[in-house]
XYZ file of C-alpha atoms in Angstrom:
472
model
C -138.249 -2.161 -64.188
C -136.192 -1.450 -67.468
C -132.363 -1.464 -67.826
C -131.031 0.423 -70.719
C -128.373 -0.657 -72.566
C -126.161 2.114 -73.970
C -123.969 1.531 -76.763
C -121.046 4.014 -76.538
C -118.020 2.435 -78.712
C -118.158 3.383 -82.214
C -116.097 5.273 -84.292
C -118.524 7.642 -86.129
C -115.977 7.870 -89.256
C -118.459 9.771 -91.836
C -118.894 12.212 -89.383
C -115.115 13.244 -90.058
C -113.163 15.457 -89.032
C -115.130 15.983 -85.695
C -115.225 12.547 -84.832
C -112.476 10.621 -84.764
C -111.621 7.064 -83.507
C -109.735 9.048 -80.218
C -113.111 10.623 -79.622
C -116.096 9.678 -81.267
C -119.561 11.526 -82.130
C -121.363 10.324 -79.605
C -119.359 12.285 -76.912
C -119.601 15.461 -78.740
C -122.594 18.391 -78.498
C -123.575 17.866 -82.295
C -127.004 18.846 -81.914
C -127.691 21.149 -78.868
C -125.684 21.651 -75.841
C -125.720 18.331 -74.129
C -123.518 15.524 -75.668
C -125.209 12.624 -77.656
C -124.541 9.975 -75.097
C -125.735 12.460 -72.579
C -128.952 12.974 -74.168
C -129.069 9.179 -74.865
C -128.792 7.939 -71.171
C -131.093 11.155 -69.943
C -133.673 9.991 -72.754
C -133.618 6.400 -71.205
C -133.904 7.694 -67.025
C -136.538 8.466 -64.997
C -139.647 6.272 -63.696
C -139.519 2.856 -64.857
C -135.358 3.242 -65.582
C -133.134 1.414 -63.758
C -129.447 2.933 -64.172
C -127.729 2.577 -67.470
C -125.603 -0.135 -68.306
C -122.911 0.722 -70.462
C -120.446 -0.895 -73.461
C -117.809 0.994 -73.966
C -114.015 0.488 -74.443
C -111.377 1.837 -72.432
C -109.726 4.686 -74.025
C -113.367 6.250 -73.313
C -114.291 4.538 -69.624
C -113.635 8.129 -67.793
C -115.716 9.960 -70.585
C -118.304 8.032 -70.072
C -118.170 8.779 -66.255
C -117.822 12.314 -66.445
C -120.114 12.857 -68.671
C -123.215 11.024 -66.569
C -121.890 12.864 -63.640
C -122.591 15.914 -65.228
C -126.011 15.434 -65.793
C -126.261 13.966 -62.436
C -126.177 9.945 -63.327
C -124.552 7.793 -62.609
C -124.191 4.169 -64.439
C -125.464 0.909 -63.068
C -122.035 -0.625 -64.685
C -119.512 0.569 -67.098
C -118.486 -3.291 -69.137
C -115.261 -2.218 -70.930
C -114.805 -3.945 -74.493
C -111.088 -5.283 -75.079
C -111.632 -4.783 -78.871
C -114.542 -3.668 -80.792
C -116.854 -6.565 -82.596
C -119.709 -4.701 -83.164
C -123.011 -5.286 -81.296
C -124.400 -8.806 -80.815
C -120.615 -9.613 -78.626
C -121.527 -6.137 -76.545
C -125.517 -6.854 -76.053
C -125.232 -10.353 -75.506
C -121.949 -9.627 -72.892
C -124.539 -7.221 -70.977
C -126.800 -9.259 -70.753
C -125.168 -12.336 -69.179
C -124.134 -9.740 -66.608
C -127.394 -8.760 -66.090
C -129.044 -12.112 -65.880
C -126.435 -12.850 -63.173
C -129.296 -11.131 -60.541
C -131.999 -10.899 -62.406
C -132.910 -13.674 -65.557
C -136.336 -12.045 -65.670
C -134.529 -8.581 -66.216
C -135.972 -6.010 -69.417
C -133.406 -4.681 -71.271
C -133.868 -1.439 -73.741
C -130.633 -1.461 -75.897
C -129.906 1.196 -77.683
C -126.818 3.185 -79.589
C -126.109 6.311 -77.962
C -124.996 8.616 -80.708
C -129.013 8.469 -82.510
C -131.115 11.866 -81.957
C -134.795 11.312 -80.361
C -136.254 14.641 -79.772
C -139.621 13.568 -78.523
C -138.384 11.947 -75.411
C -141.683 11.216 -73.907
C -143.203 9.860 -77.078
C -140.476 7.306 -77.304
C -141.483 6.277 -73.714
C -145.092 5.776 -74.706
C -143.819 3.820 -77.635
C -141.533 1.584 -74.830
C -144.337 0.948 -73.013
C -146.383 -0.171 -75.643
C -143.830 -2.834 -75.984
C -143.386 -3.988 -73.100
C -145.968 -6.627 -72.544
C -145.028 -8.357 -75.609
C -141.332 -8.370 -74.163
C -142.674 -9.830 -70.673
C -144.216 -12.571 -72.713
C -141.041 -13.809 -74.298
C -140.722 -11.220 -77.945
C -137.906 -9.553 -79.120
C -139.226 -6.186 -79.746
C -137.752 -3.668 -81.960
C -138.371 0.119 -82.901
C -138.995 1.337 -86.427
C -139.364 4.607 -87.673
C -142.181 5.859 -89.827
C -140.041 7.341 -92.938
C -140.524 11.055 -94.004
C -138.451 10.851 -96.858
C -137.024 7.888 -99.058
C -134.168 7.674 -97.543
C -131.152 5.089 -99.152
C -128.640 5.247 -96.236
C -130.820 3.293 -93.973
C -131.891 -0.173 -93.453
C -135.865 -1.269 -93.414
C -138.430 -2.775 -91.911
C -141.190 -5.060 -93.794
C -144.184 -5.206 -91.953
C -146.713 -7.583 -92.548
C -149.789 -5.068 -92.388
C -149.621 -1.238 -92.147
C -148.029 0.508 -89.702
C -151.059 3.005 -89.733
C -153.583 0.304 -89.159
C -152.234 -0.566 -85.328
C -151.260 0.480 -81.833
C -148.426 -1.527 -80.134
C -145.932 -4.576 -81.942
C -146.832 -5.755 -85.330
C -145.259 -8.658 -86.476
C -142.167 -8.496 -89.034
C -142.071 -9.724 -92.854
C -137.864 -9.637 -93.434
C -135.376 -6.851 -93.431
C -134.323 -5.033 -96.244
C -130.494 -3.402 -96.878
C -129.684 -0.203 -98.041
C -132.348 0.520 -101.313
C -131.391 2.034 -104.109
C -133.764 5.666 -104.904
C -136.428 4.015 -106.552
C -137.038 1.287 -103.742
C -136.809 3.337 -100.987
C -139.552 5.541 -102.745
C -141.820 2.771 -103.032
C -141.116 1.620 -99.613
C -141.560 4.880 -98.619
C -145.094 5.057 -99.464
C -146.146 2.036 -98.712
C -147.150 1.954 -95.530
C -145.517 -1.062 -94.322
C -142.284 -0.190 -94.243
C -140.087 1.305 -91.540
C -136.199 2.477 -90.672
C -134.590 0.640 -88.683
C -133.151 2.114 -85.543
C -131.834 -0.549 -84.395
C -133.375 -0.519 -80.468
C -134.353 -3.619 -78.694
C -136.490 -4.289 -75.874
C -136.637 -7.688 -74.549
C -136.087 -9.830 -71.344
C -132.350 -11.247 -70.846
C -133.714 -14.773 -70.416
C -135.683 -14.620 -74.337
C -132.419 -12.848 -75.803
C -130.221 -15.511 -74.618
C -132.332 -18.128 -75.885
C -132.028 -16.619 -79.016
C -128.597 -16.486 -79.045
C -128.321 -20.438 -77.849
C -130.807 -21.452 -80.982
C -129.680 -18.711 -84.042
C -125.569 -17.636 -82.701
C -124.836 -20.466 -80.364
C -120.981 -19.821 -80.990
C -120.816 -16.813 -79.396
C -122.120 -18.419 -75.874
C -118.835 -19.896 -74.582
C -116.790 -17.079 -75.451
C -118.743 -14.633 -73.830
C -119.732 -16.931 -70.997
C -116.002 -16.381 -70.180
C -115.331 -12.934 -70.780
C -118.195 -12.056 -68.289
C -116.860 -15.058 -65.816
C -113.750 -13.770 -66.131
C -114.612 -9.657 -66.285
C -111.813 -7.944 -63.502
C -113.162 -5.296 -61.310
C -110.750 -1.669 -62.232
C -111.475 1.377 -60.208
C -115.670 0.833 -60.653
C -115.430 -0.453 -64.040
C -115.520 -4.107 -65.488
C -113.187 -4.975 -67.942
C -114.299 -8.417 -70.098
C -111.728 -11.170 -70.191
C -109.713 -10.458 -73.019
C -108.342 -13.920 -74.157
C -112.283 -15.158 -74.196
C -113.771 -12.009 -75.869
C -110.922 -12.390 -78.926
C -112.712 -15.559 -79.431
C -115.968 -14.334 -80.346
C -116.992 -13.698 -83.769
C -117.223 -10.224 -84.903
C -120.857 -9.961 -86.004
C -124.267 -7.785 -85.232
C -127.487 -8.644 -83.457
C -129.331 -8.165 -86.428
C -127.477 -11.346 -88.268
C -126.304 -13.055 -85.467
C -130.207 -13.200 -83.983
C -132.786 -10.498 -85.316
C -133.412 -11.566 -89.045
C -133.669 -15.038 -88.088
C -136.260 -14.923 -84.914
C -139.894 -15.744 -85.675
C -140.823 -13.829 -82.437
C -139.396 -10.318 -83.429
C -142.221 -7.971 -83.338
C -142.061 -3.843 -84.531
C -143.274 -1.340 -82.501
C -143.284 2.034 -84.906
C -142.695 5.489 -83.797
C -143.404 8.822 -85.535
C -141.871 10.447 -83.342
C -138.679 11.605 -84.978
C -135.360 10.081 -85.120
C -131.851 10.303 -86.608
C -129.006 8.193 -86.208
C -126.842 11.335 -87.587
C -125.175 8.752 -89.473
C -123.122 11.946 -91.677
C -123.147 15.089 -91.917
C -126.264 15.513 -94.338
C -127.817 13.952 -91.466
C -126.678 16.746 -89.152
C -127.701 19.441 -91.598
C -131.492 18.399 -91.803
C -131.328 17.621 -87.533
C -129.992 21.537 -86.822
C -132.278 24.289 -86.957
C -132.689 26.052 -90.285
C -131.580 22.411 -91.807
C -134.817 21.768 -93.393
C -135.304 24.682 -94.830
C -131.886 24.607 -96.014
C -128.620 26.498 -94.684
C -127.546 25.167 -91.054
C -125.182 27.146 -89.167
C -123.125 25.766 -85.652
C -120.614 27.979 -84.083
C -118.815 30.295 -85.411
C -120.299 30.296 -88.984
C -121.857 32.455 -91.529
C -123.346 32.366 -94.847
C -124.349 34.601 -97.427
C -126.565 34.237 -100.193
C -126.107 29.800 -99.925
C -128.825 27.099 -100.306
C -128.910 23.895 -99.105
C -125.702 23.720 -97.385
C -123.957 23.407 -93.685
C -120.989 25.313 -92.019
C -120.109 24.375 -88.928
C -116.792 26.291 -87.375
C -115.878 23.982 -84.411
C -112.831 26.559 -83.137
C -114.436 29.848 -81.108
C -111.380 31.742 -83.118
C -112.038 30.264 -86.597
C -114.821 31.819 -88.399
C -115.941 30.542 -91.635
C -117.699 32.077 -94.410
C -120.089 31.076 -96.972
C -120.940 32.505 -100.172
C -123.009 32.258 -103.211
C -122.689 27.597 -101.715
C -125.285 25.491 -102.710
C -125.289 21.793 -101.712
C -121.812 22.313 -99.893
C -120.971 20.857 -96.196
C -117.633 22.510 -94.856
C -116.406 21.528 -91.378
C -113.865 23.702 -90.014
C -112.084 22.185 -87.147
C -108.451 23.825 -85.611
C -106.203 20.890 -87.307
C -108.189 20.067 -90.180
C -111.291 21.459 -92.938
C -114.068 19.263 -94.658
C -115.492 20.466 -97.901
C -117.445 17.992 -99.808
C -121.206 18.195 -101.893
C -123.522 17.309 -99.562
C -125.074 14.068 -101.976
C -121.510 12.881 -101.174
C -122.054 12.919 -97.271
C -121.735 9.021 -97.380
C -118.534 9.119 -98.546
C -116.380 10.954 -95.949
C -115.372 7.719 -94.624
C -113.043 7.479 -97.725
C -110.917 10.631 -96.490
C -110.616 9.137 -93.291
C -108.975 5.891 -95.456
C -106.761 8.463 -97.492
C -105.890 10.369 -94.569
C -104.875 6.827 -92.641
C -102.695 5.953 -96.053
C -100.352 8.625 -95.763
C -99.940 8.278 -91.523
C -101.927 11.258 -91.391
C -102.753 12.111 -87.519
C -106.027 14.074 -88.454
C -107.541 10.778 -89.087
C -107.788 9.406 -86.349
C -107.129 11.436 -83.667
C -108.931 14.306 -82.037
C -106.826 17.907 -81.203
C -108.039 17.888 -77.692
C -106.294 14.751 -75.906
C -108.557 14.067 -73.442
C -107.661 12.027 -69.984
C -109.300 11.335 -66.945
C -108.576 14.166 -65.398
C -109.445 16.748 -67.691
C -107.903 17.665 -70.991
C -105.028 19.197 -72.874
C -104.894 20.635 -76.715
C -100.932 21.706 -78.285
C -100.999 25.470 -79.343
C -97.497 25.130 -80.558
C -94.928 22.857 -81.457
C -91.388 23.862 -82.917
C -87.889 22.445 -82.789
C -87.261 21.175 -79.129
C -90.166 23.403 -78.214
C -94.434 22.829 -77.402
C -97.025 24.955 -75.880
C -99.825 23.435 -74.522
C -103.120 24.269 -72.915
C -103.944 22.151 -70.079
C -107.474 22.203 -67.908
C -107.546 19.935 -64.923
C -110.847 19.611 -63.484
C -112.226 20.388 -60.008
C -110.856 17.888 -57.244
C -108.476 15.750 -60.353
C -105.015 14.851 -60.295
C -102.407 14.339 -62.839
C -99.939 11.305 -62.316
C -96.997 11.792 -60.056
C -94.390 11.619 -62.706
C -90.623 12.445 -64.255
C -89.676 13.017 -67.728
C -86.470 12.015 -69.139
C -85.898 14.206 -72.041
C -88.102 17.545 -71.270
C -88.363 20.459 -68.765
C -91.468 21.994 -68.091
C -93.019 25.901 -67.209
C -96.591 26.307 -66.008
C -98.311 29.569 -66.039
C -101.471 28.939 -64.248
C -104.334 31.177 -66.372
C -107.526 30.324 -64.252
C -107.602 28.451 -60.824
C -105.322 27.476 -58.147
C -102.922 24.801 -58.773
C -101.599 22.563 -56.069
C -97.852 21.151 -57.868
C -95.567 19.285 -55.888
C -91.744 19.084 -57.978
C -89.528 16.309 -55.887
C -89.745 17.352 -51.945
C -91.584 20.624 -52.074
C -95.561 21.381 -52.334
C -96.430 24.752 -53.920
C -99.831 26.687 -54.004
C -99.475 28.626 -58.141
C -102.427 30.437 -58.234
C -103.951 33.032 -61.536
C -101.021 34.908 -62.896
C -98.120 32.371 -61.052
C -95.809 30.072 -62.712
C -93.792 27.387 -61.526
C -90.419 25.706 -63.761
C -90.269 21.946 -63.599
C -86.991 20.756 -63.839
C -85.926 18.116 -66.392
C -86.099 14.292 -64.170
C -87.873 16.178 -61.425
C -90.652 13.963 -59.762
C -93.510 16.043 -59.993
C -97.575 16.294 -60.086
C -99.829 18.760 -60.460
C -103.748 18.816 -58.771
C -106.687 21.054 -58.697
C -107.480 21.506 -54.938
C -110.286 23.920 -56.000
C -114.112 23.701 -57.072
C -113.789 25.809 -60.691
C -111.677 24.100 -63.507
C -107.759 24.745 -62.953
C -106.459 25.742 -66.610
C -102.563 26.750 -67.421
C -100.261 26.663 -70.108
C -97.375 24.699 -70.355
C -94.249 25.172 -72.247
C -92.166 22.241 -72.600
C -88.520 22.262 -73.435
C -86.442 19.629 -74.780
C -84.846 16.754 -76.903
C -87.770 14.734 -77.199
C -91.528 16.116 -76.541
C -93.600 12.966 -77.038
C -96.299 11.665 -75.037
C -94.941 8.249 -73.610
C -91.507 10.255 -72.431
C -93.966 9.886 -68.778
C -92.388 7.703 -65.364
C -95.306 7.141 -63.538
C -94.773 6.714 -59.908
C -98.237 6.710 -58.553
C -101.787 7.542 -60.357
C -105.108 7.735 -59.126
C -106.713 6.322 -62.452
C -104.209 3.428 -62.404
C -102.688 3.513 -65.310
C -99.623 2.150 -66.898
């Protein structure tokens, strides 16, 4: 049995404005109907796989469980990282947690934001690496390059990948190359893209950390030992976690270990690291123009047009080599050769404190989500969607009153000592200071329009009395 370890804490700033710190790319349907996280979880399931262990941060904990539930899966555990520390601490924490019950457990570590279209071929590649992993080797997976890519790191093998099945010894890691070097490596037959996917036993990777990164063992051991259970999640101890060095698994262990071997994989792969990678992965992208959402292209070439708002049509005329992404609150237009530089836009927006830099227009909560439709002086209009069976906290506000109009489903509304059922085309008023709660007792999502009025409308004007999600 192999235990998948899914890393789901990244921010994906090169895919702004769709991917933001508050709601990064792994939880978004970038390619197809499912999110990247859901597709990754589905790919690492079935015969021979245990329930996945998820590493993420506290902000995404309910998104993780909700998205898994939507595809009929349950996590083996969800470990919450107190802060981002790169991949080495995350992987070691998962390993130490898993090794408590089974030091010989096989672990398949994978990012949750990559695309691998051929899951069957990937399973065969994993199976070919299992004997080596059981024998104490650290197995990684290298993707056969189909173009001279300068945005990926490479793995140089001791012999040509085409000459052998199963794991091949690694000669060295190669950092992201220039165009000339990338072309040479693409043609060599001995270089593969570094996919950042690993297979090993818990015992073997702990031994590798002991040898090559011993400074991580004490803080991560303490972080797991002092972890606190919280509503089915496991919160790693923040004090111990803060003492761990921020470092990738490649730098900490893999580049130093003589026990690393590589399984070549030619089944197709992308890390969707920028908008150009997304363009190539979408239908029509390799031939020139890729469209997503409400988008129209007229006489365009080698471009990506994508709208994430069904009410906002994006139209390109005579474009060549352009990336154009439309969101309700931001629009990106860039030369596709500059896709790797989109993170500069995020930095520029952060410098002038623009909320679009990090905050997604749709605010996801444990019970569902909301978005602001109109904001003015002393008023705000929101759309709120509450999942079936979910409930907002019992709360009150110091500075605002609210008016709720139900447009789909049925709401169970508590206002002070009164409980009412409010159905479609009905409304209810929540006076300033009233203790209130909204619940969805039905089996379909509850959608309502909320009109707020008052002198202050910030999200921090909430006094919570009861909350099934244990928020402060």
